[in-house]
Short mmCIF file of C-alpha atoms in Angstrom, two decimals:
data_model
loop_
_atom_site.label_atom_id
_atom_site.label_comp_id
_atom_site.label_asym_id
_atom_site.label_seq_id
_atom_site.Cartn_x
_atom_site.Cartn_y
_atom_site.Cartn_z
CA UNK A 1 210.02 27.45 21.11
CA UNK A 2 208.94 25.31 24.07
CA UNK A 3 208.42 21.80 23.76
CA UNK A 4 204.92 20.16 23.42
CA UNK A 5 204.29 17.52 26.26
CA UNK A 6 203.17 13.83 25.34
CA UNK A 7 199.74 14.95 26.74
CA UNK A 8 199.42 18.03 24.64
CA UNK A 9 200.34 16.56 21.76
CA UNK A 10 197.79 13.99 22.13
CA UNK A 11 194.99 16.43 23.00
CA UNK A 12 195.77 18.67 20.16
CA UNK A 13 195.61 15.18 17.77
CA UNK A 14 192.45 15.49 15.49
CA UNK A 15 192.62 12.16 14.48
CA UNK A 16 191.27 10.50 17.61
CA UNK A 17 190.14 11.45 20.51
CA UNK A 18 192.58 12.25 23.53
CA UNK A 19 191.37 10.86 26.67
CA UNK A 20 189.17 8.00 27.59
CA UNK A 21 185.07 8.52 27.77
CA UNK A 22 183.77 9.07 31.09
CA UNK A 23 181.68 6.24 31.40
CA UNK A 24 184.97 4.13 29.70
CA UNK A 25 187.10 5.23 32.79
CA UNK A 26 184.15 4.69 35.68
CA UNK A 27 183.94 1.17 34.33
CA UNK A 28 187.67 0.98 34.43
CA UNK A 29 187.65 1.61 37.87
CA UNK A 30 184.55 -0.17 39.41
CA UNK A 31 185.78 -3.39 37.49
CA UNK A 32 189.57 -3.22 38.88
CA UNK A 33 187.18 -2.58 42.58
CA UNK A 34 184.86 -5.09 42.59
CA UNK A 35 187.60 -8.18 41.36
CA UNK A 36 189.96 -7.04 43.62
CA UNK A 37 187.17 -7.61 46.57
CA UNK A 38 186.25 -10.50 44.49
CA UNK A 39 189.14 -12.22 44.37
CA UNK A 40 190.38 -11.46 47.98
CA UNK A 41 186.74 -12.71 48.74
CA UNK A 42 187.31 -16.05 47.28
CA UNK A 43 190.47 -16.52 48.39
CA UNK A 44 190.03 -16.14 51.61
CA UNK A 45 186.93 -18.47 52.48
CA UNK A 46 187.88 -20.92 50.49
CA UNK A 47 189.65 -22.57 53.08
CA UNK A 48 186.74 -21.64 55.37
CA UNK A 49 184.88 -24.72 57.53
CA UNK A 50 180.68 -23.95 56.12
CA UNK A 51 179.38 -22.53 58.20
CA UNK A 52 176.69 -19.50 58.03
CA UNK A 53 179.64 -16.59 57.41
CA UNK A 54 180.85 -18.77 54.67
CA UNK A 55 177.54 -18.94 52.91
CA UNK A 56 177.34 -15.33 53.71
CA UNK A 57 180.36 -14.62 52.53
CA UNK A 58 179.66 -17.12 49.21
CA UNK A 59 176.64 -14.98 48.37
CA UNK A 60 178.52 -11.57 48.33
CA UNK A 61 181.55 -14.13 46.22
CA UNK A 62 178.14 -14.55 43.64
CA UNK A 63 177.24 -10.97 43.66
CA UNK A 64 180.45 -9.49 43.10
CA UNK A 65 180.90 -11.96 40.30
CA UNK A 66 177.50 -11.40 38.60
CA UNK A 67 178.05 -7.52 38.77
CA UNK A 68 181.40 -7.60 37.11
CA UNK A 69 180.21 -9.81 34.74
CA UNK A 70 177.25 -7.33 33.28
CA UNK A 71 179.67 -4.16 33.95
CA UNK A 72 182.62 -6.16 31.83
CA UNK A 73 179.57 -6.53 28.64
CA UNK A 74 178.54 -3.41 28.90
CA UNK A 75 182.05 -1.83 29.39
CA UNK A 76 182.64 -4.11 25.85
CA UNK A 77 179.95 -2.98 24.08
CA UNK A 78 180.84 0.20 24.67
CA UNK A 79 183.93 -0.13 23.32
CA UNK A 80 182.87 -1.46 20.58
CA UNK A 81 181.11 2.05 19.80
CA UNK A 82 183.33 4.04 21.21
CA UNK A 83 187.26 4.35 19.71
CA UNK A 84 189.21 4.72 22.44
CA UNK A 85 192.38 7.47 22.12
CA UNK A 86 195.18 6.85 20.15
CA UNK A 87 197.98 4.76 21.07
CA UNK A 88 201.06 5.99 23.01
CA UNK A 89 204.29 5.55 20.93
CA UNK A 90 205.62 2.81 22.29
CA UNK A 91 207.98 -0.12 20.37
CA UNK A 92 206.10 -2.85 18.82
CA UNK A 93 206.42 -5.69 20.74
CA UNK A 94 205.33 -3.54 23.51
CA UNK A 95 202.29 -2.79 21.19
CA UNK A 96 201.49 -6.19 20.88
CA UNK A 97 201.45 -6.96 24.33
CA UNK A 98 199.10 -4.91 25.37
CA UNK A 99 197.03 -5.66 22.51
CA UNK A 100 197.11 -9.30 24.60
CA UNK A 101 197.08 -8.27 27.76
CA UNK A 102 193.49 -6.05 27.40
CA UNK A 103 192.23 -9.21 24.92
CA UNK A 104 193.12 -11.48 27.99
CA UNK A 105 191.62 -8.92 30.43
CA UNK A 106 188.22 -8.86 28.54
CA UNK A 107 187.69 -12.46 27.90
CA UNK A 108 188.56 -13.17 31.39
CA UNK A 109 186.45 -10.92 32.91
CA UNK A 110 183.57 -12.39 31.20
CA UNK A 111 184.42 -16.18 31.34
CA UNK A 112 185.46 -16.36 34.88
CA UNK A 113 182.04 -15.47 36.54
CA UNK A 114 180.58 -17.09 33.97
CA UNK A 115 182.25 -20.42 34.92
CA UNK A 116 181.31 -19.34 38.12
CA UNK A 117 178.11 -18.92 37.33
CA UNK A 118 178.21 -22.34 35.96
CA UNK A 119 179.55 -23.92 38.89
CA UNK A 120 176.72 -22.44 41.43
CA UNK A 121 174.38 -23.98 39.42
CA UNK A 122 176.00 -27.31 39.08
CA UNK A 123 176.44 -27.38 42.74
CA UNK A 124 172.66 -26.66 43.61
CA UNK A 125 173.56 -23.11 45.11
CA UNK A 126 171.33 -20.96 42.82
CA UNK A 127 171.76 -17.06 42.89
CA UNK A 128 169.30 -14.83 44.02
CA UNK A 129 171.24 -11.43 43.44
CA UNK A 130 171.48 -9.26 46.65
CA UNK A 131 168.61 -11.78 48.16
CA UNK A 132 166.24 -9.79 45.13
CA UNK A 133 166.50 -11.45 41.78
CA UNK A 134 166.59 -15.01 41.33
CA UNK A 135 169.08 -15.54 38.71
CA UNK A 136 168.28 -18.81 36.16
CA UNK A 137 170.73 -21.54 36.70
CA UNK A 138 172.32 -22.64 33.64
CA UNK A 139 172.30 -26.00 34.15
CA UNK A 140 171.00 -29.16 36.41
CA UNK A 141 172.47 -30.43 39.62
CA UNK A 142 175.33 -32.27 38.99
CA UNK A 143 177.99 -32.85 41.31
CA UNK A 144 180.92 -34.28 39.11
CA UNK A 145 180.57 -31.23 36.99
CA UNK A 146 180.44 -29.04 39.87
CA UNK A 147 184.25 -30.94 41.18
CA UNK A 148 185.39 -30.08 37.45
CA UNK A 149 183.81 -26.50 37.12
CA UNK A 150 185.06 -25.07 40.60
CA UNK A 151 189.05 -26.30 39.51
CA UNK A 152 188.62 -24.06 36.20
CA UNK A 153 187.00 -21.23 37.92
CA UNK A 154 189.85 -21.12 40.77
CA UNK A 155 192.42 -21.38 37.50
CA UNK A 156 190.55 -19.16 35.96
CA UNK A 157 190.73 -16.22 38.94
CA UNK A 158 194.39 -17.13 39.41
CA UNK A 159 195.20 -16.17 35.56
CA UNK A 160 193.46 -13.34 36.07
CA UNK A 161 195.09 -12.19 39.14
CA UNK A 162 198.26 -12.42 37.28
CA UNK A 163 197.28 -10.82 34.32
CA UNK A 164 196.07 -7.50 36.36
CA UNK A 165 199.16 -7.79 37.97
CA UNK A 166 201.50 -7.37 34.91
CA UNK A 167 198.48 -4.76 33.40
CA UNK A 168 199.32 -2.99 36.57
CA UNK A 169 203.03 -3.49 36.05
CA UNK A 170 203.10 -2.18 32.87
CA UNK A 171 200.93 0.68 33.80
CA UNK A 172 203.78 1.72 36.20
CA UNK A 173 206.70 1.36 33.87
CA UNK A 174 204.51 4.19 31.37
CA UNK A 175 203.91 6.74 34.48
CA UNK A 176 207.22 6.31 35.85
CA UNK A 177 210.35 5.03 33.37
CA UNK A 178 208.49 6.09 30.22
CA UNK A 179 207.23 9.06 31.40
CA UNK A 180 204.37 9.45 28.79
CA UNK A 181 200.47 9.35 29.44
CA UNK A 182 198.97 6.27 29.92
CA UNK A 183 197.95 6.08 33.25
CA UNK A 184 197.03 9.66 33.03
CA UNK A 185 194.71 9.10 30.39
CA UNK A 186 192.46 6.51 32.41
CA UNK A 187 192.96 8.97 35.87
CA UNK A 188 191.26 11.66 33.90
CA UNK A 189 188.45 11.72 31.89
CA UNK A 190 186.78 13.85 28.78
CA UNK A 191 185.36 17.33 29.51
CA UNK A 192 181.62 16.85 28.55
CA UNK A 193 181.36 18.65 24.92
CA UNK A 194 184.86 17.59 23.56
CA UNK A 195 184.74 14.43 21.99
CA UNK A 196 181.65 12.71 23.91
CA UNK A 197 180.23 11.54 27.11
#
């Protein structure tokens, strides 16, 4: 008799379901997009003189921010309602980890705009999102807070950086020394009519 692959054995699971929701994997992706041109954003006008491509280039920093921040909510409430499949078999402490890591993932992605969000404000930059919606600052002026907001939001980028790096890392070690499905599993998604959309 043949042997089963990890991927068939998953998909013939009844349990749970076997691959990630459509809409779970195109938020995946356009996240993991739109911080990495975030991030690479930020970090490279920081250092910039102001000028009017560094305001431009501030305003796209916002937008980018203020998008992954209502695409990380959304992505969590949907999570919330939707299980997602069934662990791979992996040893505990492994487990664990990346119980922390996607914990880590989520509350970053939702604290560091908003902290950015906070800082903008602070600073007297309001958004007006893609030069359309004014977006309500969440508090006054206020310089000093501004100094102090800006340090944690930089920290707060940097930790994430990492964090993607070693949910990257550990994405490789599963495709390519444990040989089992994870990364498959987010590079495909549900056929509509198996277990949802």
């Amino acid at each position: 008799m043949p042997r089963s692959s990890p991927l068939s054995a998953i998909i013939d699971s009844q349990s749970a379901p076997e691959l990630y929701t459509r809409t779970a994997v195109a938020l995946h992706w356009l996240i993991a997009l739109l911080i990495t041109c975030g991030f690479s954003l930020g970090a490279y006008m920081v250092d910039l003189h102001i000028s009017p491509l560094k305001v431009k280039l501030f305003n796209y920093h916002k937008w980018i921010g203020m998008t992954v921040l209502a695409l990380a909510l959304i992505r969590l409430a949907w999570r919330v309602k939707h299980r997602p499949p069934p662990e791979v078999p992996m040893p505990r402490w492994q487990l664990h980890g990346s119980r922390i890591i996607h914990y880590l993932l989520y509350v970053l992605l939702i604290v560091t705009p908003l902290l950015g969000w906070l800082y903008t404000s602070a600073a007297g930059y309001p958004v007006v999102y893609l030069e359309l919606l004014p977006i309500p600052d969440l508090v006054h002026k206020n310089t000093a807070l501004a100094k102090v907001l800006v340090q944690i939001h930089a920290t707060l980028a940097w930790t994430l950086f990492w964090v993607v790096m070693l949910h990257i890392a550990a994405a490789i070690k599963h495709q390519f020394i444990d040989h089992d499905v994870t990364l498959r599993r987010m590079l495909t998604w549900r056929r509509p009519g198996s277990h949802g959309p």
